[in-house]
CSV table of C-alpha atoms in Angstrom, one decimal:
chain,number,residue,atom,x,y,z
A,23,UNK,CA,-0.9,-44.9,-30.7
A,24,UNK,CA,-4.2,-42.3,-31.2
A,25,UNK,CA,-4.9,-43.1,-27.7
A,26,UNK,CA,-1.2,-43.0,-25.7
A,27,UNK,CA,-1.4,-39.4,-27.6
A,28,UNK,CA,-5.0,-38.5,-26.3
A,29,UNK,CA,-4.0,-39.4,-23.0
A,30,UNK,CA,-1.0,-37.3,-23.3
A,31,UNK,CA,-3.1,-34.5,-24.5
A,32,UNK,CA,-5.3,-34.7,-21.6
A,33,UNK,CA,-2.6,-34.7,-18.9
A,34,UNK,CA,-1.1,-32.0,-20.7
A,35,UNK,CA,-3.9,-29.8,-20.3
A,36,UNK,CA,-4.7,-31.0,-16.9
A,37,UNK,CA,-1.3,-29.4,-15.6
A,38,UNK,CA,-2.2,-26.1,-16.8
A,39,UNK,CA,-2.4,-23.9,-14.5
A,40,UNK,CA,-5.7,-22.8,-14.6
A,41,UNK,CA,-7.5,-25.7,-14.4
A,42,UNK,CA,-5.4,-26.6,-11.4
A,43,UNK,CA,-6.4,-23.6,-9.8
A,44,UNK,CA,-10.2,-24.1,-10.5
A,45,UNK,CA,-10.4,-27.4,-9.9
A,46,UNK,CA,-8.7,-27.1,-6.3
A,47,UNK,CA,-10.9,-24.4,-5.4
A,48,UNK,CA,-14.2,-26.3,-6.6
A,49,UNK,CA,-12.9,-29.2,-4.7
A,50,UNK,CA,-12.2,-27.1,-1.4
A,51,UNK,CA,-15.8,-24.8,-2.2
A,52,UNK,CA,-17.5,-28.7,-1.9
A,53,UNK,CA,-15.7,-30.3,1.0
A,54,UNK,CA,-16.5,-26.5,3.0
A,55,UNK,CA,-20.1,-27.3,1.7
A,56,UNK,CA,-20.7,-30.2,3.4
A,57,UNK,CA,-18.9,-29.8,6.5
A,58,UNK,CA,-21.1,-27.1,6.9
A,59,UNK,CA,-24.0,-29.0,6.3
A,60,UNK,CA,-23.5,-30.9,9.4
A,61,UNK,CA,-25.9,-30.7,12.1
A,62,UNK,CA,-23.1,-30.1,14.2
A,63,UNK,CA,-21.6,-26.9,12.3
A,64,UNK,CA,-25.1,-25.0,13.7
A,65,UNK,CA,-25.6,-23.1,16.9
A,66,UNK,CA,-29.3,-24.9,16.6
A,67,UNK,CA,-28.0,-28.5,16.0
A,68,UNK,CA,-30.2,-28.6,12.4
A,69,UNK,CA,-28.6,-28.9,8.9
A,70,UNK,CA,-27.8,-25.8,6.7
A,71,UNK,CA,-29.5,-26.4,3.5
A,72,UNK,CA,-27.4,-26.5,0.7
A,73,UNK,CA,-27.3,-23.3,-1.0
A,74,UNK,CA,-26.8,-21.3,2.2
A,75,UNK,CA,-23.7,-23.8,3.3
A,76,UNK,CA,-22.2,-23.1,-0.8
A,77,UNK,CA,-22.8,-19.3,-0.5
A,78,UNK,CA,-21.2,-19.3,3.1
A,79,UNK,CA,-18.3,-22.1,1.9
A,80,UNK,CA,-17.8,-20.0,-1.1
A,81,UNK,CA,-17.7,-17.0,0.6
A,82,UNK,CA,-15.0,-17.8,2.5
A,83,UNK,CA,-13.0,-19.6,0.3
A,84,UNK,CA,-13.0,-16.5,-2.4
A,85,UNK,CA,-12.0,-14.6,1.4
A,86,UNK,CA,-15.3,-12.4,0.1
A,87,UNK,CA,-17.0,-11.8,3.3
A,88,UNK,CA,-20.3,-11.8,2.3
A,89,UNK,CA,-23.4,-14.1,4.2
A,90,UNK,CA,-26.3,-14.7,3.9
A,91,UNK,CA,-27.1,-16.0,7.9
A,92,UNK,CA,-25.5,-13.8,11.5
A,93,UNK,CA,-22.3,-15.9,11.3
A,94,UNK,CA,-21.8,-15.4,15.2
A,95,UNK,CA,-25.8,-16.5,16.0
A,96,UNK,CA,-26.0,-19.2,13.4
A,97,UNK,CA,-22.3,-20.9,13.8
A,98,UNK,CA,-21.1,-23.4,16.3
A,99,UNK,CA,-17.1,-23.3,17.2
A,100,UNK,CA,-16.8,-26.1,14.4
A,101,UNK,CA,-19.0,-24.1,11.6
A,102,UNK,CA,-16.9,-21.1,12.4
A,103,UNK,CA,-13.7,-23.0,13.0
A,104,UNK,CA,-14.5,-24.4,8.9
A,105,UNK,CA,-15.2,-20.8,7.7
A,106,UNK,CA,-11.8,-19.8,9.3
A,107,UNK,CA,-9.9,-22.9,7.8
A,108,UNK,CA,-11.4,-22.3,3.8
A,109,UNK,CA,-10.0,-18.3,4.5
A,110,UNK,CA,-6.8,-19.5,5.4
A,111,UNK,CA,-6.8,-22.2,2.5
A,112,UNK,CA,-8.1,-19.2,0.0
A,113,UNK,CA,-6.1,-16.4,1.1
A,114,UNK,CA,-2.8,-18.2,0.8
A,115,UNK,CA,-3.7,-17.4,-3.1
A,116,UNK,CA,-4.2,-18.9,-6.6
A,117,UNK,CA,-0.8,-18.9,-7.0
A,118,UNK,CA,0.3,-20.5,-4.4
A,119,UNK,CA,-1.9,-23.9,-4.3
A,120,UNK,CA,-1.7,-24.2,-7.6
A,121,UNK,CA,2.3,-24.3,-7.4
A,122,UNK,CA,2.1,-26.4,-3.6
A,123,UNK,CA,-0.1,-29.4,-5.5
A,124,UNK,CA,2.4,-29.2,-8.7
A,125,UNK,CA,5.0,-29.7,-5.6
A,126,UNK,CA,3.5,-32.8,-4.2
A,127,UNK,CA,2.2,-34.1,-7.4
A,128,UNK,CA,5.2,-33.8,-9.5
A,129,UNK,CA,8.1,-33.2,-6.8
A,130,UNK,CA,9.1,-30.6,-9.6
A,131,UNK,CA,7.7,-27.9,-11.8
A,132,UNK,CA,6.9,-28.1,-15.8
A,133,UNK,CA,7.9,-24.9,-17.2
A,134,UNK,CA,4.2,-23.8,-17.8
A,135,UNK,CA,3.8,-24.1,-14.9
A,136,UNK,CA,7.3,-21.9,-13.9
A,137,UNK,CA,6.0,-19.4,-16.3
A,138,UNK,CA,2.5,-18.9,-14.7
A,139,UNK,CA,3.9,-18.6,-11.3
A,140,UNK,CA,6.6,-16.1,-12.7
A,141,UNK,CA,3.5,-13.9,-14.8
A,142,UNK,CA,1.8,-14.0,-11.0
A,143,UNK,CA,4.7,-12.7,-8.5
A,144,UNK,CA,6.4,-10.2,-11.4
A,145,UNK,CA,9.6,-10.1,-10.1
A,146,UNK,CA,10.6,-13.7,-9.8
A,147,UNK,CA,12.8,-16.5,-11.3
A,148,UNK,CA,11.4,-19.8,-13.0
A,149,UNK,CA,14.1,-21.6,-10.2
A,150,UNK,CA,12.1,-19.3,-7.6
A,151,UNK,CA,8.6,-21.0,-7.5
A,152,UNK,CA,9.5,-23.4,-3.7
A,153,UNK,CA,10.9,-20.1,-2.2
A,154,UNK,CA,7.7,-18.3,-2.9
A,155,UNK,CA,5.8,-21.1,-1.2
A,156,UNK,CA,7.5,-20.7,1.9
A,157,UNK,CA,7.7,-16.9,1.8
A,158,UNK,CA,4.2,-16.8,1.5
A,159,UNK,CA,3.1,-19.2,3.9
A,160,UNK,CA,5.5,-17.3,6.4
A,161,UNK,CA,5.0,-13.5,5.8
A,162,UNK,CA,0.8,-14.8,6.7
A,163,UNK,CA,1.5,-16.6,9.7
A,164,UNK,CA,3.3,-14.2,11.0
A,165,UNK,CA,1.6,-10.9,10.0
A,166,UNK,CA,-1.1,-12.9,11.5
A,167,UNK,CA,0.3,-14.1,15.1
A,168,UNK,CA,1.2,-10.2,15.4
A,169,UNK,CA,-2.2,-9.1,14.8
A,170,UNK,CA,-3.8,-11.9,16.2
A,171,UNK,CA,-1.4,-10.8,19.9
A,172,UNK,CA,-2.5,-7.4,19.9
A,173,UNK,CA,-6.1,-7.9,19.6
A,174,UNK,CA,-6.4,-10.3,22.4
A,175,UNK,CA,-4.7,-8.0,24.5
A,176,UNK,CA,-7.2,-5.2,23.9
A,177,UNK,CA,-10.2,-8.1,23.6
A,178,UNK,CA,-8.6,-9.5,27.1
A,179,UNK,CA,-7.8,-5.4,29.2
A,180,UNK,CA,-10.6,-3.4,26.9
A,181,UNK,CA,-13.7,-5.6,26.5
A,182,UNK,CA,-12.9,-8.5,29.8
A,183,UNK,CA,-13.4,-10.9,27.4
A,184,UNK,CA,-12.1,-14.4,29.6
A,185,UNK,CA,-8.6,-15.4,28.3
A,186,UNK,CA,-8.9,-17.9,25.7
A,187,UNK,CA,-12.3,-16.0,24.0
A,188,UNK,CA,-9.5,-13.2,24.1
A,189,UNK,CA,-7.5,-15.6,21.8
A,190,UNK,CA,-9.4,-16.8,19.6
A,191,UNK,CA,-11.6,-13.4,18.5
A,192,UNK,CA,-7.7,-12.4,18.2
A,193,UNK,CA,-6.9,-14.8,16.1
A,194,UNK,CA,-10.3,-14.9,14.2
A,195,UNK,CA,-10.3,-11.6,13.3
A,196,UNK,CA,-6.4,-11.6,12.1
A,197,UNK,CA,-6.9,-14.2,9.6
A,198,UNK,CA,-9.8,-13.0,8.4
A,199,UNK,CA,-7.9,-8.8,8.1
A,200,UNK,CA,-5.0,-10.3,7.1
A,201,UNK,CA,-7.0,-12.5,3.9
A,202,UNK,CA,-9.2,-9.4,3.1
A,203,UNK,CA,-12.2,-12.2,4.3
A,204,UNK,CA,-14.6,-9.9,6.1
A,205,UNK,CA,-15.7,-12.6,8.3
A,206,UNK,CA,-16.6,-11.0,12.2
A,207,UNK,CA,-17.9,-12.8,14.9
A,208,UNK,CA,-19.8,-9.4,16.4
A,209,UNK,CA,-23.1,-9.0,14.6
A,210,UNK,CA,-22.8,-5.6,13.1
A,211,UNK,CA,-19.1,-6.3,12.3
A,212,UNK,CA,-16.7,-3.7,13.8
A,213,UNK,CA,-19.8,-1.5,14.5
A,214,UNK,CA,-18.8,-1.3,18.1
A,215,UNK,CA,-15.4,-0.5,17.9
A,216,UNK,CA,-15.7,2.1,15.4
A,217,UNK,CA,-13.8,4.8,18.5
A,218,UNK,CA,-11.0,2.2,19.2
A,219,UNK,CA,-7.9,2.7,17.3
A,220,UNK,CA,-6.3,-0.1,19.3
A,221,UNK,CA,-9.2,-2.8,17.1
A,222,UNK,CA,-9.1,-0.8,14.3
A,223,UNK,CA,-5.2,0.6,13.4
A,224,UNK,CA,-4.0,-3.7,13.6
A,225,UNK,CA,-7.1,-4.8,11.1
A,226,UNK,CA,-6.3,-1.4,8.7
A,227,UNK,CA,-2.5,-2.3,8.8
A,228,UNK,CA,-3.2,-6.1,8.0
A,229,UNK,CA,-5.6,-5.4,5.6
A,230,UNK,CA,-3.2,-3.2,3.6
A,231,UNK,CA,-0.5,-6.0,3.6
A,232,UNK,CA,-2.1,-8.9,2.5
A,233,UNK,CA,-3.7,-6.2,-0.1
A,234,UNK,CA,-0.6,-5.0,-1.1
A,235,UNK,CA,0.6,-8.7,-2.4
A,236,UNK,CA,3.3,-11.0,-1.3
A,237,UNK,CA,5.7,-9.8,-4.9
A,238,UNK,CA,5.2,-6.1,-2.7
A,239,UNK,CA,5.8,-6.7,0.6
A,240,UNK,CA,8.9,-9.4,-0.3
A,241,UNK,CA,10.3,-6.5,-2.6
A,242,UNK,CA,10.3,-4.0,0.0
A,243,UNK,CA,11.2,-5.8,2.9
A,244,UNK,CA,14.8,-6.9,0.3
A,245,UNK,CA,15.5,-3.5,-0.7
A,246,UNK,CA,15.0,-2.0,2.6
A,247,UNK,CA,18.0,-4.6,4.0
A,248,UNK,CA,19.9,-3.9,1.1
A,249,UNK,CA,19.7,-0.5,-0.2
A,250,UNK,CA,20.7,1.8,-3.4
A,251,UNK,CA,18.3,-0.9,-5.5
A,252,UNK,CA,15.5,0.3,-6.6
A,253,UNK,CA,12.4,-1.2,-6.5
A,254,UNK,CA,10.7,-2.7,-9.5
A,255,UNK,CA,8.2,-1.4,-11.9
A,256,UNK,CA,5.7,-3.6,-10.5
A,257,UNK,CA,6.8,-2.6,-6.8
A,258,UNK,CA,7.0,1.3,-7.6
A,259,UNK,CA,3.6,1.1,-9.5
A,260,UNK,CA,1.4,-1.0,-7.0
A,261,UNK,CA,3.2,1.2,-3.8
A,262,UNK,CA,2.1,4.8,-5.0
A,263,UNK,CA,-1.7,3.6,-7.0
A,264,UNK,CA,-2.5,1.7,-3.4
A,265,UNK,CA,-1.5,4.8,-1.7
A,266,UNK,CA,-2.8,7.1,-3.9
A,267,UNK,CA,-6.1,5.3,-4.3
A,268,UNK,CA,-5.9,4.3,-0.2
A,269,UNK,CA,-5.7,8.6,0.5
A,270,UNK,CA,-8.1,9.7,-2.6
A,271,UNK,CA,-10.7,7.2,-0.9
A,272,UNK,CA,-10.5,7.6,2.8
A,273,UNK,CA,-10.7,11.3,2.5
A,274,UNK,CA,-13.8,11.3,0.0
A,275,UNK,CA,-15.7,9.3,1.8
A,276,UNK,CA,-15.2,11.2,5.0
A,277,UNK,CA,-16.4,14.5,3.3
A,278,UNK,CA,-19.0,13.0,1.8
A,279,UNK,CA,-20.2,11.5,4.9
A,280,UNK,CA,-19.5,14.5,7.5
A,281,UNK,CA,-22.6,15.4,8.7
A,282,UNK,CA,-24.5,12.4,8.0
A,283,UNK,CA,-26.5,12.1,11.3
A,284,UNK,CA,-26.8,8.2,10.8
A,285,UNK,CA,-22.7,7.8,10.1
A,286,UNK,CA,-20.0,9.8,10.5
A,287,UNK,CA,-22.5,13.2,12.3
A,288,UNK,CA,-22.5,12.2,15.8
A,289,UNK,CA,-18.4,11.2,15.8
A,290,UNK,CA,-15.9,14.1,17.2
A,291,UNK,CA,-12.7,15.0,15.0
A,292,UNK,CA,-10.7,12.7,15.8
A,293,UNK,CA,-12.8,9.4,15.5
A,294,UNK,CA,-14.0,10.7,11.9
A,295,UNK,CA,-10.7,11.0,10.8
A,296,UNK,CA,-10.7,7.0,12.3
A,297,UNK,CA,-13.2,5.8,10.7
A,298,UNK,CA,-13.1,7.7,7.3
A,299,UNK,CA,-9.5,6.1,7.2
A,300,UNK,CA,-11.1,2.3,8.0
A,301,UNK,CA,-13.8,3.2,5.3
A,302,UNK,CA,-11.5,4.3,2.8
A,303,UNK,CA,-9.3,1.0,3.4
A,304,UNK,CA,-12.3,-1.6,3.8
A,305,UNK,CA,-13.6,-1.6,0.1
A,306,UNK,CA,-10.6,-2.6,-0.9
A,307,UNK,CA,-11.8,-5.6,-0.8
A,308,UNK,CA,-11.2,-6.0,3.4
A,309,UNK,CA,-15.3,-6.4,3.6
A,310,UNK,CA,-15.5,-5.1,7.7
A,311,UNK,CA,-17.5,-2.5,8.3
A,312,UNK,CA,-17.2,0.6,11.3
A,313,UNK,CA,-20.4,2.4,9.7
A,314,UNK,CA,-24.1,1.2,8.8
A,315,UNK,CA,-23.2,0.7,5.0
A,316,UNK,CA,-27.1,0.7,4.2
A,317,UNK,CA,-27.0,4.8,5.9
A,318,UNK,CA,-24.2,5.6,3.6
A,319,UNK,CA,-25.2,8.4,1.0
A,320,UNK,CA,-25.2,7.5,-2.3
A,321,UNK,CA,-22.4,9.9,-3.3
A,322,UNK,CA,-20.4,7.4,-0.7
A,323,UNK,CA,-21.9,3.9,-2.5
A,324,UNK,CA,-20.5,5.3,-5.8
A,325,UNK,CA,-16.8,5.9,-4.6
A,326,UNK,CA,-17.0,2.7,-2.5
A,327,UNK,CA,-18.5,0.8,-6.3
A,328,UNK,CA,-15.5,2.5,-7.4
A,329,UNK,CA,-12.5,1.6,-4.6
A,330,UNK,CA,-14.2,-1.9,-5.1
A,331,UNK,CA,-13.8,-2.6,-8.4
A,332,UNK,CA,-10.0,-1.8,-8.7
A,333,UNK,CA,-9.1,-3.7,-5.8
A,334,UNK,CA,-5.6,-4.3,-4.3
A,335,UNK,CA,-2.4,-5.7,-5.6
A,336,UNK,CA,-1.2,-8.5,-7.9
A,337,UNK,CA,-1.0,-11.4,-6.0
A,338,UNK,CA,-2.1,-10.2,-2.8
A,339,UNK,CA,-5.5,-11.4,-0.7
A,340,UNK,CA,-7.2,-8.6,-1.9
A,341,UNK,CA,-9.7,-9.2,-5.3
A,342,UNK,CA,-10.7,-6.4,-8.0
A,343,UNK,CA,-9.2,-6.3,-11.3
A,344,UNK,CA,-5.5,-4.7,-9.0
A,345,UNK,CA,-4.5,-1.6,-8.9
A,346,UNK,CA,-1.9,-1.9,-11.8
A,347,UNK,CA,-4.3,-3.3,-14.1
A,348,UNK,CA,-5.8,0.1,-13.0
A,349,UNK,CA,-2.7,2.0,-13.1
A,350,UNK,CA,-1.4,0.4,-16.4
A,351,UNK,CA,-4.9,2.3,-18.0
A,352,UNK,CA,-4.3,5.4,-16.8
A,353,UNK,CA,-1.0,5.7,-18.5
A,354,UNK,CA,-2.3,4.4,-22.0
A,355,UNK,CA,-4.7,7.0,-21.5
A,356,UNK,CA,-2.0,9.7,-20.3
A,357,UNK,CA,-0.2,8.9,-23.4
A,358,UNK,CA,-2.6,8.8,-25.6
A,359,UNK,CA,-4.3,12.5,-25.0
A,360,UNK,CA,0.0,13.5,-25.3
A,361,UNK,CA,-0.1,12.2,-28.5
A,362,UNK,CA,2.8,9.7,-27.5
A,363,UNK,CA,3.8,6.3,-29.8
A,364,UNK,CA,4.7,4.8,-26.8
A,365,UNK,CA,3.6,4.3,-23.5
A,366,UNK,CA,6.6,5.2,-20.7
A,367,UNK,CA,5.3,4.2,-16.9
A,368,UNK,CA,8.1,5.5,-14.3
A,369,UNK,CA,11.3,5.7,-16.4
A,370,UNK,CA,10.2,2.5,-18.4
A,371,UNK,CA,8.2,1.7,-21.5
A,372,UNK,CA,5.0,-0.4,-21.4
A,373,UNK,CA,5.3,-3.3,-23.8
A,374,UNK,CA,1.8,-3.3,-26.4
A,375,UNK,CA,1.1,-7.4,-24.9
A,376,UNK,CA,0.9,-5.6,-21.2
A,377,UNK,CA,-1.7,-3.0,-22.6
A,378,UNK,CA,-3.3,-5.6,-24.5
A,379,UNK,CA,-3.6,-7.6,-21.1
A,380,UNK,CA,-4.5,-5.1,-18.9
A,381,UNK,CA,-7.9,-3.9,-21.7
A,382,UNK,CA,-8.9,-7.4,-21.7
A,383,UNK,CA,-9.1,-8.2,-18.1
A,384,UNK,CA,-10.7,-4.1,-17.5
A,385,UNK,CA,-13.2,-4.5,-20.1
A,386,UNK,CA,-14.7,-8.5,-18.9
A,387,UNK,CA,-14.4,-7.4,-15.7
A,388,UNK,CA,-17.1,-4.4,-17.1
A,389,UNK,CA,-19.0,-6.9,-19.2
A,390,UNK,CA,-19.5,-9.3,-16.5
A,391,UNK,CA,-20.4,-6.7,-13.6
A,392,UNK,CA,-23.2,-4.7,-15.5
A,393,UNK,CA,-24.5,-8.4,-16.9
A,394,UNK,CA,-24.7,-9.4,-13.4
A,395,UNK,CA,-26.8,-6.2,-12.4
A,396,UNK,CA,-29.0,-6.5,-15.2
A,397,UNK,CA,-29.8,-10.1,-13.9
A,398,UNK,CA,-30.4,-9.3,-10.0
A,399,UNK,CA,-32.4,-6.0,-10.8
A,400,UNK,CA,-34.6,-9.0,-13.2
A,401,UNK,CA,-34.9,-10.8,-10.4
A,402,UNK,CA,-34.7,-8.3,-7.3
A,403,UNK,CA,-37.0,-5.8,-6.1
A,404,UNK,CA,-34.0,-3.4,-5.0
A,405,UNK,CA,-32.2,-0.4,-6.2
A,406,UNK,CA,-30.0,0.5,-8.6
A,407,UNK,CA,-27.0,2.1,-5.8
A,408,UNK,CA,-27.7,-0.5,-3.7
A,409,UNK,CA,-28.0,-3.6,-6.3
A,410,UNK,CA,-24.6,-2.4,-8.3
A,411,UNK,CA,-23.3,-2.0,-4.8
A,412,UNK,CA,-24.1,-5.6,-3.9
A,413,UNK,CA,-22.3,-7.3,-7.6
A,414,UNK,CA,-18.9,-5.5,-7.3
A,415,UNK,CA,-18.5,-6.6,-3.8
A,416,UNK,CA,-19.1,-9.6,-4.7
A,417,UNK,CA,-17.2,-9.7,-7.8
A,418,UNK,CA,-13.9,-7.6,-6.2
A,419,UNK,CA,-14.5,-9.8,-2.8
A,420,UNK,CA,-15.0,-7.4,-1.2
A,421,UNK,CA,-18.1,-8.6,1.1
A,422,UNK,CA,-19.6,-5.2,2.2
A,423,UNK,CA,-23.2,-5.0,2.3
A,424,UNK,CA,-26.3,-2.5,2.2
A,425,UNK,CA,-28.0,-5.3,4.4
A,426,UNK,CA,-29.8,-6.8,0.6
A,427,UNK,CA,-27.3,-10.2,0.7
A,428,UNK,CA,-29.8,-12.5,2.7
A,429,UNK,CA,-32.9,-11.3,1.7
A,430,UNK,CA,-32.1,-11.5,-2.6
A,431,UNK,CA,-34.0,-14.2,-3.8
A,432,UNK,CA,-32.3,-17.6,-4.4
A,433,UNK,CA,-31.2,-17.2,-7.8
A,434,UNK,CA,-30.0,-13.9,-7.0
A,435,UNK,CA,-27.8,-16.1,-4.7
A,436,UNK,CA,-26.6,-18.3,-7.0
A,437,UNK,CA,-25.9,-15.3,-9.3
A,438,UNK,CA,-23.6,-13.9,-6.2
A,439,UNK,CA,-22.0,-17.5,-5.8
A,440,UNK,CA,-20.2,-17.1,-9.4
A,441,UNK,CA,-19.4,-13.4,-9.1
A,442,UNK,CA,-17.2,-14.5,-6.3
A,443,UNK,CA,-16.0,-17.5,-8.4
A,444,UNK,CA,-15.3,-15.2,-11.1
A,445,UNK,CA,-14.0,-12.5,-9.1
A,446,UNK,CA,-11.3,-14.5,-7.1
A,447,UNK,CA,-10.0,-16.8,-9.7
A,448,UNK,CA,-11.0,-14.5,-13.4
A,449,UNK,CA,-8.8,-12.1,-13.6
A,450,UNK,CA,-6.0,-13.8,-12.0
A,451,UNK,CA,-6.2,-17.0,-14.1
A,452,UNK,CA,-7.2,-14.9,-17.1
A,453,UNK,CA,-4.1,-12.6,-16.6
A,454,UNK,CA,-2.0,-15.2,-17.5
A,455,UNK,CA,-3.4,-17.7,-19.6
A,456,UNK,CA,-3.4,-14.3,-21.8
A,457,UNK,CA,0.4,-14.6,-20.7
A,458,UNK,CA,0.8,-18.2,-22.0
A,459,UNK,CA,-1.3,-18.0,-25.6
A,460,UNK,CA,1.6,-15.2,-26.6
A,461,UNK,CA,2.3,-16.0,-30.0
A,462,UNK,CA,4.3,-14.8,-32.7
A,463,UNK,CA,1.2,-13.3,-36.0
A,464,UNK,CA,2.8,-15.0,-39.2
A,465,UNK,CA,1.3,-12.4,-41.0
A,466,UNK,CA,-0.1,-8.7,-41.7
A,467,UNK,CA,-3.6,-7.9,-42.3
A,468,UNK,CA,-3.9,-3.8,-44.8
A,469,UNK,CA,-3.8,-1.5,-42.9
A,470,UNK,CA,-7.5,0.9,-42.3
A,471,UNK,CA,-8.2,3.2,-39.8
A,472,UNK,CA,-12.0,3.3,-39.0
A,473,UNK,CA,-13.7,6.3,-37.2
A,474,UNK,CA,-13.7,6.5,-33.7
A,475,UNK,CA,-15.5,8.9,-31.2
């Protein structure tokens, strides 16, 4: 009886969504690493060492974009295909992978998995998981196909790429952009296309759509078809905050780099605005760069740090602590400054448990970033602004770099691997775990207020 009971508990534990998701990503990373270590995965035909293959596989499946080798020159077509496959798998989202795995194994979802799906989508009922999976896949493929066509036409018409090469370039960059991965098949990322709106704009649109998240895009499409119904609180908070940070980030980067002779300085007005918009969008975890970040002003790097740490929308392809978390904390602070006993957000009262969850996710993220920064400073000789930028880029699954990734010692690259994995899975699994562990307290202790400040 005891043995049967223990076996039952183990089965239940493995059905916990957090364990399923982490196990799924670990298996995907292991397979990707093994494939990238094969000799025919490289352009030279030589086998790749374990650390390089592992770093690349984690960066791809966590849709980050940090690299220790030059993607277009180091990897063969097979290697690039493996990277693209990992990006697509990772970009479908933690919730989608967990839901698909549960459907394949059990043909139906248990209550805990359904609650997890509801937590992730913020707007869907318990019986809608199958529709979520189908919707995520349909939206992803549609958006990627549309952007791929636009890019392929541009590569063929403007840059004289052969037809199939143009198609391949369009598909690769469309998938990388929609999934906010930042992998590019050009050694300088998008610097060669900094003044080409027909390349940058489709990529920017794909990054924004992927970064907003499926729940928001799905609701926006539904509400447009059925006018008169208001958006949910989650959608309103995400759209308003994402839009505000996009504008503020673009303006801030443009102004701080306006006269920099190594970045925006030589460009004319409309190209400055285009590239400034691009670099206001990309730190939201996309990873493409149309300027050399090594020449950015320290102020610009710090602005990028903030944008990368916040990230994009929940249940999307972006990383970071998520704009919803950031917005909720801002409303909590505003209510406290006003001396209000409860927190109101756009005509709704914010539950106390949501406030605690947002605070927990944000403070744990700060702790992870600070600990990793200290560790990386201890094992490398780079300046604080470079190391902090690299750490937040890895944790936020952004992929932007000042060019130090390949120069960091092996132990430092292992730290970045851990950061990418934590950054991709940590905030989502943490938020769902906190929601699932919610339980009433059976008693309360006497109240006493400590000194604050």
